[in-house]
Structure formats: structure tokens, C-alpha cells
mmCIF file of C-alpha atoms in Angstrom:
data_model
loop_
_atom_site.group_PDB
_atom_site.id
_atom_site.type_symbol
_atom_site.label_atom_id
_atom_site.label_comp_id
_atom_site.label_asym_id
_atom_site.label_seq_id
_atom_site.Cartn_x
_atom_site.Cartn_y
_atom_site.Cartn_z
ATOM 1 C CA MET A 1 -1.485 -55.997 15.699
ATOM 2 C CA ARG A 2 0.436 -54.002 18.271
ATOM 3 C CA THR A 3 4.111 -53.389 17.537
ATOM 4 C CA ARG A 4 6.456 -54.122 20.364
ATOM 5 C CA ARG A 5 8.620 -51.161 21.296
ATOM 6 C CA ALA A 6 12.357 -51.595 21.892
ATOM 7 C CA ARG A 7 13.960 -50.645 25.186
ATOM 8 C CA GLY A 8 15.367 -47.167 25.347
ATOM 9 C CA ASP A 9 12.821 -45.705 22.903
ATOM 10 C CA GLY A 10 11.606 -43.308 25.566
ATOM 11 C CA PRO A 11 8.079 -42.764 26.920
ATOM 12 C CA ASP A 12 5.217 -44.369 25.024
ATOM 13 C CA PRO A 13 2.875 -41.531 23.861
ATOM 14 C CA THR A 14 -0.018 -44.024 23.817
ATOM 15 C CA ARG A 15 0.237 -44.550 27.580
ATOM 16 C CA PRO A 16 -0.709 -42.156 30.403
ATOM 17 C CA GLY A 17 2.163 -39.851 31.161
ATOM 18 C CA GLY A 18 3.788 -40.520 27.772
ATOM 19 C CA SER A 19 4.851 -37.702 25.462
ATOM 20 C CA LEU A 20 5.595 -37.216 21.777
ATOM 21 C CA PRO A 21 9.238 -36.712 20.822
ATOM 22 C CA VAL A 22 10.258 -33.110 20.268
ATOM 23 C CA GLU A 23 10.827 -32.498 16.556
ATOM 24 C CA PRO A 24 12.637 -29.483 15.053
ATOM 25 C CA LEU A 25 10.475 -26.897 13.255
ATOM 26 C CA ASP A 26 9.855 -27.583 9.606
ATOM 27 C CA ALA A 27 11.184 -24.998 7.130
ATOM 28 C CA TYR A 28 7.844 -23.181 6.771
ATOM 29 C CA SER A 29 7.313 -22.893 10.527
ATOM 30 C CA ALA A 30 10.899 -21.785 11.038
ATOM 31 C CA VAL A 31 10.494 -18.887 8.604
ATOM 32 C CA VAL A 32 7.173 -17.716 10.051
ATOM 33 C CA THR A 33 8.467 -18.008 13.609
ATOM 34 C CA ARG A 34 11.597 -16.019 12.786
ATOM 35 C CA VAL A 35 9.650 -13.269 11.005
ATOM 36 C CA ALA A 36 7.091 -13.078 13.810
ATOM 37 C CA ALA A 37 9.837 -12.677 16.409
ATOM 38 C CA ALA A 38 11.480 -9.902 14.368
ATOM 39 C CA LEU A 39 8.356 -7.905 13.463
ATOM 40 C CA THR A 40 5.866 -8.327 16.290
ATOM 41 C CA PRO A 41 7.651 -5.864 18.631
ATOM 42 C CA SER A 42 7.485 -3.127 15.955
ATOM 43 C CA VAL A 43 3.754 -3.448 15.229
ATOM 44 C CA ALA A 44 1.297 -1.572 17.429
ATOM 45 C CA SER A 45 -2.397 -1.893 18.071
ATOM 46 C CA LEU A 46 -3.961 1.526 17.437
ATOM 47 C CA ARG A 47 -6.993 2.996 19.157
ATOM 48 C CA VAL A 48 -8.030 6.216 17.457
ATOM 49 C CA ARG A 49 -10.469 8.851 18.721
ATOM 50 C CA THR A 50 -12.930 9.619 15.935
ATOM 51 C CA ARG A 51 -16.090 11.682 15.665
ATOM 52 C CA ARG A 52 -18.056 8.430 15.583
ATOM 53 C CA GLY A 53 -16.352 7.031 18.677
ATOM 54 C CA ALA A 54 -13.304 4.779 18.915
ATOM 55 C CA GLY A 55 -11.597 3.379 15.828
ATOM 56 C CA ALA A 56 -9.022 0.607 15.707
ATOM 57 C CA GLY A 57 -6.251 -0.625 13.464
ATOM 58 C CA SER A 58 -2.548 -1.387 13.353
ATOM 59 C CA GLY A 59 0.609 0.640 12.868
ATOM 60 C CA VAL A 60 4.240 -0.161 12.093
ATOM 61 C CA VAL A 61 7.237 1.699 13.547
ATOM 62 C CA PHE A 62 9.438 2.504 10.558
ATOM 63 C CA THR A 63 11.949 5.025 11.949
ATOM 64 C CA ASP A 64 14.065 4.943 15.098
ATOM 65 C CA ASP A 65 12.607 8.262 16.256
ATOM 66 C CA GLY A 66 9.066 6.967 16.594
ATOM 67 C CA PHE A 67 7.279 7.468 13.270
ATOM 68 C CA LEU A 68 4.569 4.892 12.565
ATOM 69 C CA LEU A 69 3.083 3.895 9.215
ATOM 70 C CA THR A 70 -0.605 2.989 9.011
ATOM 71 C CA SER A 71 -3.605 3.128 6.670
ATOM 72 C CA ALA A 72 -5.283 6.486 6.107
ATOM 73 C CA HIS A 73 -8.730 4.993 6.683
ATOM 74 C CA VAL A 74 -7.659 3.968 10.201
ATOM 75 C CA VAL A 75 -7.422 7.656 11.182
ATOM 76 C CA GLU A 76 -10.254 8.869 8.945
ATOM 77 C CA GLY A 77 -12.644 11.136 10.813
ATOM 78 C CA HIS A 78 -10.277 11.573 13.763
ATOM 79 C CA ARG A 79 -11.156 14.197 16.345
ATOM 80 C CA ALA A 80 -8.836 17.132 15.775
ATOM 81 C CA ILE A 81 -8.328 18.745 19.198
ATOM 82 C CA SER A 82 -5.447 21.175 19.544
ATOM 83 C CA GLY A 83 -2.641 19.657 21.570
ATOM 84 C CA ALA A 84 -4.424 16.347 22.047
ATOM 85 C CA PRO A 85 -3.112 13.046 20.670
ATOM 86 C CA VAL A 86 -5.078 11.317 17.934
ATOM 87 C CA GLY A 87 -5.007 8.041 19.802
ATOM 88 C CA LEU A 88 -3.044 5.391 21.612
ATOM 89 C CA ALA A 89 -0.540 2.802 20.359
ATOM 90 C CA GLN A 90 -0.083 -0.384 22.358
ATOM 91 C CA PHE A 91 2.868 -2.673 21.603
ATOM 92 C CA ALA A 92 3.228 -6.411 22.131
ATOM 93 C CA ASP A 93 5.334 -5.906 25.275
ATOM 94 C CA GLY A 94 2.509 -3.909 26.864
ATOM 95 C CA THR A 95 4.114 -0.501 26.285
ATOM 96 C CA GLU A 96 1.570 2.235 25.491
ATOM 97 C CA ARG A 97 2.316 5.513 23.750
ATOM 98 C CA GLU A 98 0.067 8.389 22.779
ATOM 99 C CA VAL A 99 0.384 9.180 19.076
ATOM 100 C CA ASP A 100 -0.055 12.327 17.006
ATOM 101 C CA LEU A 101 -1.180 12.447 13.393
ATOM 102 C CA VAL A 102 1.645 13.775 11.206
ATOM 103 C CA GLY A 103 -0.222 13.472 7.913
ATOM 104 C CA ALA A 104 -2.671 11.313 5.982
ATOM 105 C CA ASP A 105 -3.163 10.720 2.270
ATOM 106 C CA PRO A 106 -6.542 9.076 1.570
ATOM 107 C CA LEU A 107 -5.741 8.742 -2.146
ATOM 108 C CA SER A 108 -2.932 6.289 -1.388
ATOM 109 C CA ASP A 109 -4.542 5.043 1.857
ATOM 110 C CA LEU A 110 -1.360 5.821 3.782
ATOM 111 C CA ALA A 111 -0.834 7.845 6.945
ATOM 112 C CA VAL A 112 2.043 8.683 9.272
ATOM 113 C CA LEU A 113 1.794 8.963 13.073
ATOM 114 C CA ARG A 114 4.417 9.862 15.658
ATOM 115 C CA ALA A 115 4.636 8.399 19.122
ATOM 116 C CA ARG A 116 5.087 10.552 22.196
ATOM 117 C CA GLY A 117 8.054 8.797 23.754
ATOM 118 C CA THR A 118 10.339 5.936 22.877
ATOM 119 C CA THR A 119 9.168 3.015 20.764
ATOM 120 C CA PRO A 120 10.464 -0.482 19.996
ATOM 121 C CA PRO A 121 13.043 -0.789 17.195
ATOM 122 C CA ALA A 122 11.899 0.149 13.705
ATOM 123 C CA ALA A 123 10.917 -2.448 11.127
ATOM 124 C CA VAL A 124 12.906 -2.458 7.888
ATOM 125 C CA LEU A 125 11.028 -1.356 4.760
ATOM 126 C CA GLY A 126 11.585 -3.544 1.698
ATOM 127 C CA ASP A 127 10.553 -3.241 -1.940
ATOM 128 C CA ALA A 128 7.425 -4.909 -3.288
ATOM 129 C CA ALA A 129 8.854 -4.716 -6.818
ATOM 130 C CA GLY A 130 10.740 -7.929 -6.131
ATOM 131 C CA LEU A 131 7.704 -9.989 -5.087
ATOM 132 C CA ARG A 132 6.631 -13.082 -7.014
ATOM 133 C CA VAL A 133 3.273 -14.830 -7.147
ATOM 134 C CA GLY A 134 3.353 -17.797 -4.773
ATOM 135 C CA GLN A 135 5.969 -16.223 -2.489
ATOM 136 C CA LEU A 136 5.533 -16.699 1.265
ATOM 137 C CA VAL A 137 4.376 -13.582 3.141
ATOM 138 C CA VAL A 138 3.545 -13.019 6.795
ATOM 139 C CA ALA A 139 0.935 -10.530 8.054
ATOM 140 C CA VAL A 140 1.495 -8.978 11.476
ATOM 141 C CA GLY A 141 -1.252 -6.875 12.992
ATOM 142 C CA ASN A 142 -4.023 -6.616 15.535
ATOM 143 C CA PRO A 143 -7.235 -8.130 14.157
ATOM 144 C CA LEU A 144 -10.277 -7.504 16.337
ATOM 145 C CA GLY A 145 -7.996 -5.811 18.872
ATOM 146 C CA LEU A 146 -5.891 -8.936 19.466
ATOM 147 C CA THR A 147 -2.424 -7.392 19.796
ATOM 148 C CA GLY A 148 0.538 -9.090 18.142
ATOM 149 C CA SER A 149 -1.361 -11.511 15.915
ATOM 150 C CA VAL A 150 0.531 -13.296 13.146
ATOM 151 C CA THR A 151 -0.807 -15.081 10.077
ATOM 152 C CA ALA A 152 0.894 -16.352 6.949
ATOM 153 C CA GLY A 153 0.063 -17.137 3.342
ATOM 154 C CA VAL A 154 1.321 -16.492 -0.132
ATOM 155 C CA VAL A 155 1.219 -13.694 -2.664
ATOM 156 C CA SER A 156 -1.907 -14.660 -4.599
ATOM 157 C CA ALA A 157 -1.563 -12.013 -7.312
ATOM 158 C CA LEU A 158 0.284 -8.799 -8.141
ATOM 159 C CA GLY A 159 -0.680 -5.655 -9.995
ATOM 160 C CA ARG A 160 -4.191 -5.358 -8.574
ATOM 161 C CA SER A 161 -5.839 -1.925 -8.439
ATOM 162 C CA LEU A 162 -7.526 -0.377 -5.408
ATOM 163 C CA PRO A 163 -9.924 2.557 -6.001
ATOM 164 C CA THR A 164 -9.646 5.297 -3.381
ATOM 165 C CA ARG A 165 -11.657 8.450 -2.834
ATOM 166 C CA SER A 166 -11.349 11.655 -0.876
ATOM 167 C CA GLY A 167 -14.222 14.060 -1.302
ATOM 168 C CA SER A 168 -14.777 14.455 -5.034
ATOM 169 C CA ALA A 169 -11.273 13.216 -5.904
ATOM 170 C CA VAL A 170 -10.921 9.634 -7.096
ATOM 171 C CA ARG A 171 -7.661 7.780 -7.643
ATOM 172 C CA VAL A 172 -6.517 4.228 -8.228
ATOM 173 C CA VAL A 173 -3.683 2.757 -6.177
ATOM 174 C CA ASP A 174 -1.655 0.604 -8.573
ATOM 175 C CA GLU A 175 0.465 -2.513 -8.001
ATOM 176 C CA VAL A 176 -1.625 -3.605 -5.010
ATOM 177 C CA ILE A 177 -0.643 -6.972 -3.511
ATOM 178 C CA GLN A 178 -3.248 -9.711 -3.173
ATOM 179 C CA THR A 179 -2.650 -12.341 -0.494
ATOM 180 C CA ASP A 180 -4.497 -15.262 1.056
ATOM 181 C CA ALA A 181 -3.080 -14.540 4.525
ATOM 182 C CA ALA A 182 -6.063 -14.213 6.851
ATOM 183 C CA LEU A 183 -6.909 -10.534 7.400
ATOM 184 C CA ASN A 184 -9.688 -9.232 9.629
ATOM 185 C CA PRO A 185 -10.902 -5.824 10.869
ATOM 186 C CA GLY A 186 -8.032 -4.307 12.825
ATOM 187 C CA ASN A 187 -5.350 -5.656 10.480
ATOM 188 C CA SER A 188 -5.504 -2.429 8.432
ATOM 189 C CA GLY A 189 -2.238 -0.550 8.773
ATOM 190 C CA GLY A 190 -0.333 -3.668 9.769
ATOM 191 C CA ALA A 191 2.701 -5.128 8.053
ATOM 192 C CA LEU A 192 2.921 -7.584 5.178
ATOM 193 C CA VAL A 193 6.402 -9.072 5.439
ATOM 194 C CA THR A 194 8.695 -11.308 3.387
ATOM 195 C CA ALA A 195 10.813 -14.163 4.699
ATOM 196 C CA ASP A 196 13.748 -11.801 5.292
ATOM 197 C CA ALA A 197 11.579 -9.756 7.708
ATOM 198 C CA ARG A 198 11.229 -6.738 5.407
ATOM 199 C CA VAL A 199 7.925 -4.873 5.175
ATOM 200 C CA VAL A 200 6.707 -4.956 1.570
ATOM 201 C CA GLY A 201 3.063 -4.010 2.072
ATOM 202 C CA VAL A 202 0.598 -2.195 4.315
ATOM 203 C CA ASN A 203 -2.497 -4.311 4.839
ATOM 204 C CA THR A 204 -5.452 -2.193 3.848
ATOM 205 C CA ALA A 205 -8.533 -4.166 2.925
ATOM 206 C CA VAL A 206 -10.340 -7.457 3.305
ATOM 207 C CA ALA A 207 -11.758 -8.074 -0.150
ATOM 208 C CA GLY A 208 -13.498 -11.378 0.614
ATOM 209 C CA VAL A 209 -13.109 -14.729 2.325
ATOM 210 C CA GLY A 210 -9.463 -15.749 2.047
ATOM 211 C CA LEU A 211 -8.558 -12.651 0.063
ATOM 212 C CA GLY A 212 -6.698 -9.621 1.389
ATOM 213 C CA LEU A 213 -5.087 -6.585 -0.215
ATOM 214 C CA ALA A 214 -2.042 -4.544 0.747
ATOM 215 C CA VAL A 215 -0.679 -1.239 -0.529
ATOM 216 C CA PRO A 216 2.850 -1.983 -1.784
ATOM 217 C CA VAL A 217 5.970 -0.491 -0.254
ATOM 218 C CA ASN A 218 7.960 0.825 -3.218
ATOM 219 C CA ASP A 219 9.558 4.012 -4.546
ATOM 220 C CA THR A 220 6.159 5.721 -4.821
ATOM 221 C CA THR A 221 5.300 4.802 -1.231
ATOM 222 C CA ARG A 222 8.595 6.179 0.030
ATOM 223 C CA LYS A 223 7.967 9.507 -1.715
ATOM 224 C CA ILE A 224 4.498 9.698 -0.176
ATOM 225 C CA LEU A 225 5.862 8.962 3.296
ATOM 226 C CA ALA A 226 8.585 11.580 2.856
ATOM 227 C CA ALA A 227 5.995 14.172 1.803
ATOM 228 C CA LEU A 228 3.748 13.338 4.768
ATOM 229 C CA MET A 229 6.653 13.601 7.205
ATOM 230 C CA ARG A 230 7.843 16.865 5.646
ATOM 231 C CA ASP A 231 4.574 18.664 4.834
ATOM 232 C CA GLY A 232 1.793 16.617 6.400
ATOM 233 C CA ARG A 233 0.183 16.146 2.979
ATOM 234 C CA VAL A 234 0.870 15.019 -0.568
ATOM 235 C CA ARG A 235 0.616 17.473 -3.457
ATOM 236 C CA ARG A 236 -0.615 16.022 -6.746
ATOM 237 C CA ALA A 237 -0.951 17.401 -10.235
ATOM 238 C CA TYR A 238 -4.426 17.568 -11.774
ATOM 239 C CA LEU A 239 -5.283 17.326 -15.469
ATOM 240 C CA GLY A 240 -9.038 16.762 -15.424
ATOM 241 C CA VAL A 241 -9.276 13.608 -17.538
ATOM 242 C CA ALA A 242 -10.596 10.096 -17.142
ATOM 243 C CA GLY A 243 -9.336 7.346 -19.402
ATOM 244 C CA ALA A 244 -8.535 3.709 -19.980
ATOM 245 C CA GLY A 245 -5.629 1.785 -21.409
ATOM 246 C CA VAL A 246 -6.397 0.483 -24.906
ATOM 247 C CA PRO A 247 -4.481 -1.213 -27.740
ATOM 248 C CA LEU A 248 -3.300 1.176 -30.443
ATOM 249 C CA PRO A 249 -4.305 0.687 -34.073
ATOM 250 C CA PRO A 250 -1.686 -1.588 -35.726
ATOM 251 C CA ALA A 251 -0.453 1.154 -38.039
ATOM 252 C CA VAL A 252 0.062 3.542 -35.102
ATOM 253 C CA ALA A 253 1.734 0.862 -32.975
ATOM 254 C CA GLU A 254 4.177 0.052 -35.760
ATOM 255 C CA ARG A 255 4.911 3.704 -36.434
ATOM 256 C CA ILE A 256 5.767 4.688 -32.840
ATOM 257 C CA GLY A 257 6.910 1.319 -31.497
ATOM 258 C CA GLN A 258 4.276 1.240 -28.754
ATOM 259 C CA ARG A 259 1.329 -1.119 -28.447
ATOM 260 C CA HIS A 260 -0.950 0.670 -25.982
ATOM 261 C CA GLY A 261 -2.025 4.183 -25.031
ATOM 262 C CA VAL A 262 -4.575 5.911 -22.814
ATOM 263 C CA TRP A 263 -7.927 6.667 -24.424
ATOM 264 C CA LEU A 264 -9.583 9.755 -22.928
ATOM 265 C CA ALA A 265 -13.169 8.905 -22.028
ATOM 266 C CA GLU A 266 -13.778 12.286 -20.399
ATOM 267 C CA VAL A 267 -12.177 15.728 -20.370
ATOM 268 C CA VAL A 268 -13.547 18.029 -17.679
ATOM 269 C CA VAL A 269 -14.681 21.410 -19.010
ATOM 270 C CA GLY A 270 -12.484 24.215 -17.654
ATOM 271 C CA SER A 271 -9.820 21.802 -16.405
ATOM 272 C CA PRO A 272 -6.140 22.138 -17.387
ATOM 273 C CA ALA A 273 -6.692 19.436 -20.025
ATOM 274 C CA GLY A 274 -9.782 21.187 -21.392
ATOM 275 C CA ILE A 275 -8.074 24.561 -21.503
ATOM 276 C CA ALA A 276 -5.059 23.056 -23.289
ATOM 277 C CA GLY A 277 -7.223 21.573 -26.040
ATOM 278 C CA LEU A 278 -7.432 17.884 -25.189
ATOM 279 C CA PHE A 279 -10.645 16.205 -26.338
ATOM 280 C CA THR A 280 -12.658 13.125 -25.520
ATOM 281 C CA GLY A 281 -11.454 10.366 -27.844
ATOM 282 C CA ASP A 282 -7.819 11.481 -27.912
ATOM 283 C CA LEU A 283 -5.277 8.694 -27.433
ATOM 284 C CA VAL A 284 -2.493 9.849 -25.117
ATOM 285 C CA LEU A 285 0.787 8.228 -26.150
ATOM 286 C CA SER A 286 3.389 9.984 -24.010
ATOM 287 C CA VAL A 287 3.978 12.617 -21.340
ATOM 288 C CA ALA A 288 7.157 14.678 -21.711
ATOM 289 C CA GLY A 289 8.501 11.999 -24.056
ATOM 290 C CA THR A 290 7.800 9.083 -21.690
ATOM 291 C CA PRO A 291 5.347 6.490 -23.082
ATOM 292 C CA VAL A 292 2.075 5.920 -21.216
ATOM 293 C CA VAL A 293 0.116 2.698 -21.594
ATOM 294 C CA ALA A 294 -2.290 2.875 -18.633
ATOM 295 C CA PRO A 295 -4.037 5.578 -16.564
ATOM 296 C CA GLY A 296 -1.647 4.823 -13.716
ATOM 297 C CA ASP A 297 1.221 6.035 -15.876
ATOM 298 C CA LEU A 298 -0.405 9.460 -16.031
ATOM 299 C CA GLN A 299 -0.695 9.476 -12.242
ATOM 300 C CA ARG A 300 2.970 8.616 -11.783
ATOM 301 C CA LEU A 301 4.310 11.073 -14.366
ATOM 302 C CA LEU A 302 2.212 14.040 -13.287
ATOM 303 C CA THR A 303 4.050 14.612 -10.025
ATOM 304 C CA GLU A 304 4.253 17.525 -7.611
ATOM 305 C CA GLY A 305 7.080 18.924 -9.730
ATOM 306 C CA THR A 306 4.808 19.359 -12.759
ATOM 307 C CA ILE A 307 2.274 21.580 -10.952
ATOM 308 C CA GLY A 308 2.121 24.935 -12.732
ATOM 309 C CA ARG A 309 4.728 23.931 -15.315
ATOM 310 C CA PRO A 310 4.123 23.274 -19.038
ATOM 311 C CA VAL A 311 4.124 19.571 -19.904
ATOM 312 C CA GLU A 312 4.006 18.191 -23.456
ATOM 313 C CA LEU A 313 1.512 15.405 -24.159
ATOM 314 C CA THR A 314 1.616 13.566 -27.472
ATOM 315 C CA VAL A 315 -1.768 12.257 -28.593
ATOM 316 C CA TRP A 316 -3.147 10.398 -31.593
ATOM 317 C CA ARG A 317 -6.123 12.293 -32.999
ATOM 318 C CA ARG A 318 -7.992 11.630 -36.247
ATOM 319 C CA GLY A 319 -5.081 9.892 -37.919
ATOM 320 C CA ALA A 320 -2.353 12.313 -36.840
ATOM 321 C CA LEU A 321 0.153 12.788 -34.037
ATOM 322 C CA VAL A 322 -0.569 16.000 -32.137
ATOM 323 C CA ASP A 323 1.517 17.640 -29.388
ATOM 324 C CA VAL A 324 -0.504 19.442 -26.703
ATOM 325 C CA ILE A 325 1.050 21.646 -24.018
ATOM 326 C CA VAL A 326 -0.763 21.286 -20.679
ATOM 327 C CA VAL A 327 -0.118 23.156 -17.434
ATOM 328 C CA PRO A 328 -1.277 20.853 -14.593
ATOM 329 C CA ALA A 329 -2.944 22.455 -11.584
ATOM 330 C CA GLU A 330 -2.717 21.253 -8.003
ATOM 331 C CA LEU A 331 -5.393 18.735 -7.079
ATOM 332 C CA VAL A 332 -7.656 20.264 -4.459
ATOM 333 C CA ILE A 333 -9.537 17.744 -2.326
ATOM 334 C CA ALA A 334 -12.949 19.092 -1.383
#
């Protein structure tokens, strides 16, 4: 039965020439629209000259003087020609700028570029430490070369790990963000943004259908960016161990007030750890008095400042607490 419409209701959308009434944006659409408007101008489509041809990705302006943040794998294998730019950045308004590589750190999958000329306003970096599972996030990037693309989703999980490699060096990026926002080739280096338009992640990998990963923006990230801008590289301390986080024996846990430690599965012969007298099977409990419960804790505590300086490690070995003095070397990437 057809309902009779009252006079003054406006055009009938069921009749030719009719139209649907204009409704205000729902809350979800309003947030995504606002974030897209704020961030899209600051995100560039990158075309990089590599030894294998042309590479592509995304980059985010994060300083007012033209520094761009991207993923290290976007510029991997770039053609290093003296005086020549590494590639071209194209912004949503059509502006194009040649860009130079300032520095790249494959072990964190982060790189810094600098534009030759003015750029759109910088995006604001946030802090991924405040994220919650289920929180709305927006990804801005250039999938498949489509400049200024926006997609949205939620934080699916936090605390993921992303293995990275550079030559013979292997590292794990901790606290990686998992999201269901649609990511495709070309999104790498783009921004993962919260509802307040702050960049909390750098999209770095498509792990599967409906599953993307992003390197978090946090205190560690800021230190890496500062090092790349200052020195063009990141210096890291090297011990020469491989380990895993394990529960401590109940008696040990009760004695030291700590439930987990790092079990050393391998100690490289001739490495700083080997020279200092660490052994396979040792349980590392602390570094310079700071408890360690996972391999990532060792990575964070053995900073550039510890290179060449004695550091005390406390380990549990054969039923006893043992202090070992180690002098970390600088990690050399072959």
C-alpha cells in the first residue's frame, strides 16, 4: 500500500527529478572527514629511483622546514648519485618537490627525507602509547599510486612485533600497531592517525587480507628520527646474544620480586657478551639495575650511550645471582 505524502514534504525521491533529503554526517563520518581534511595535504606520494627501477610509497611532512617521514624499505636500494635527488614527492594539491635522503634505519623501518623547496604544513606527531584496542584510526597514503587516499578502521591489536633485517643484523620492532584499515602497496610510509589528527603510526606492512601493521610513533621513534636528522644514521649497541622472555623459577621470582627474565639461547663467540663471560642458558634479570623481562628490553636499554662503556648485567646461573660486566660494541651492519 502506497503512503500518501503530505504537502510541503519536498520532492518525492521515488519520482523522476526527486532527490533524497540532505542529512548531516554521522559521528563516524564526521571524524574521518575532519581527519582526512587535516592530514591529506601533509602526505605525499613518493616515487623513488632505485637500482631496480622506480619504487613507490608515501611520506609525511613532520617539520615546517620540509622533513618527511617514511618507511626505510620505500627507499631501499635507492640510486645514490652525487647531487641528485633520491626521488619525487607529489602532494594532494598537485605540488611536486624533489627529495633528498637524509638517513634511513632499516632496523626500525624508518627513514627521513627532505624536500627541495616549500612543502604543505607539517602533520602533528602523537604518541602511540595512549592507543587502545578498538580505537578509531585513519590511514592516509597513496596505495597503488593513488595520491591522497584515505581509509579508516580500528586498532585491532597492540604490542605486535615486526622482524627487520639489514645485512646480517636482525632486530625486532616492538609495540607495532595492528589495524584493519585497508592498506595496499604504496601505503608504506603513510600516516596512521587518531581522531584528533595526530600521527601515531607509520604504515609499514600489509600482513594479510584486512590486516595491516604500523611502526608506532613514540619516544623511541622520536630518538631515531632525531638521530637520522642529526647524523643520517642510528648507532646501536651490540652484545652478541639471542634470547627469549621466560618465566623465572618461583623461588627466584619471589626472591627478586620479578616474574620474568631473558633466557640466552645463543651467545656469539668473540662478541662483547662472550668476552665478558655470559653463557648460553644464563637468565638475564637486569641491565644496570633496570629489570628486563623480554628481548626488547635489552634493545631499549643498550642505547648509543652504552657503546664502549661498562654495563652491569645481573643473571641467574646455576642457582646463584651473578653480576657480569659487559662493554657493548657498536653494531656494524654488513
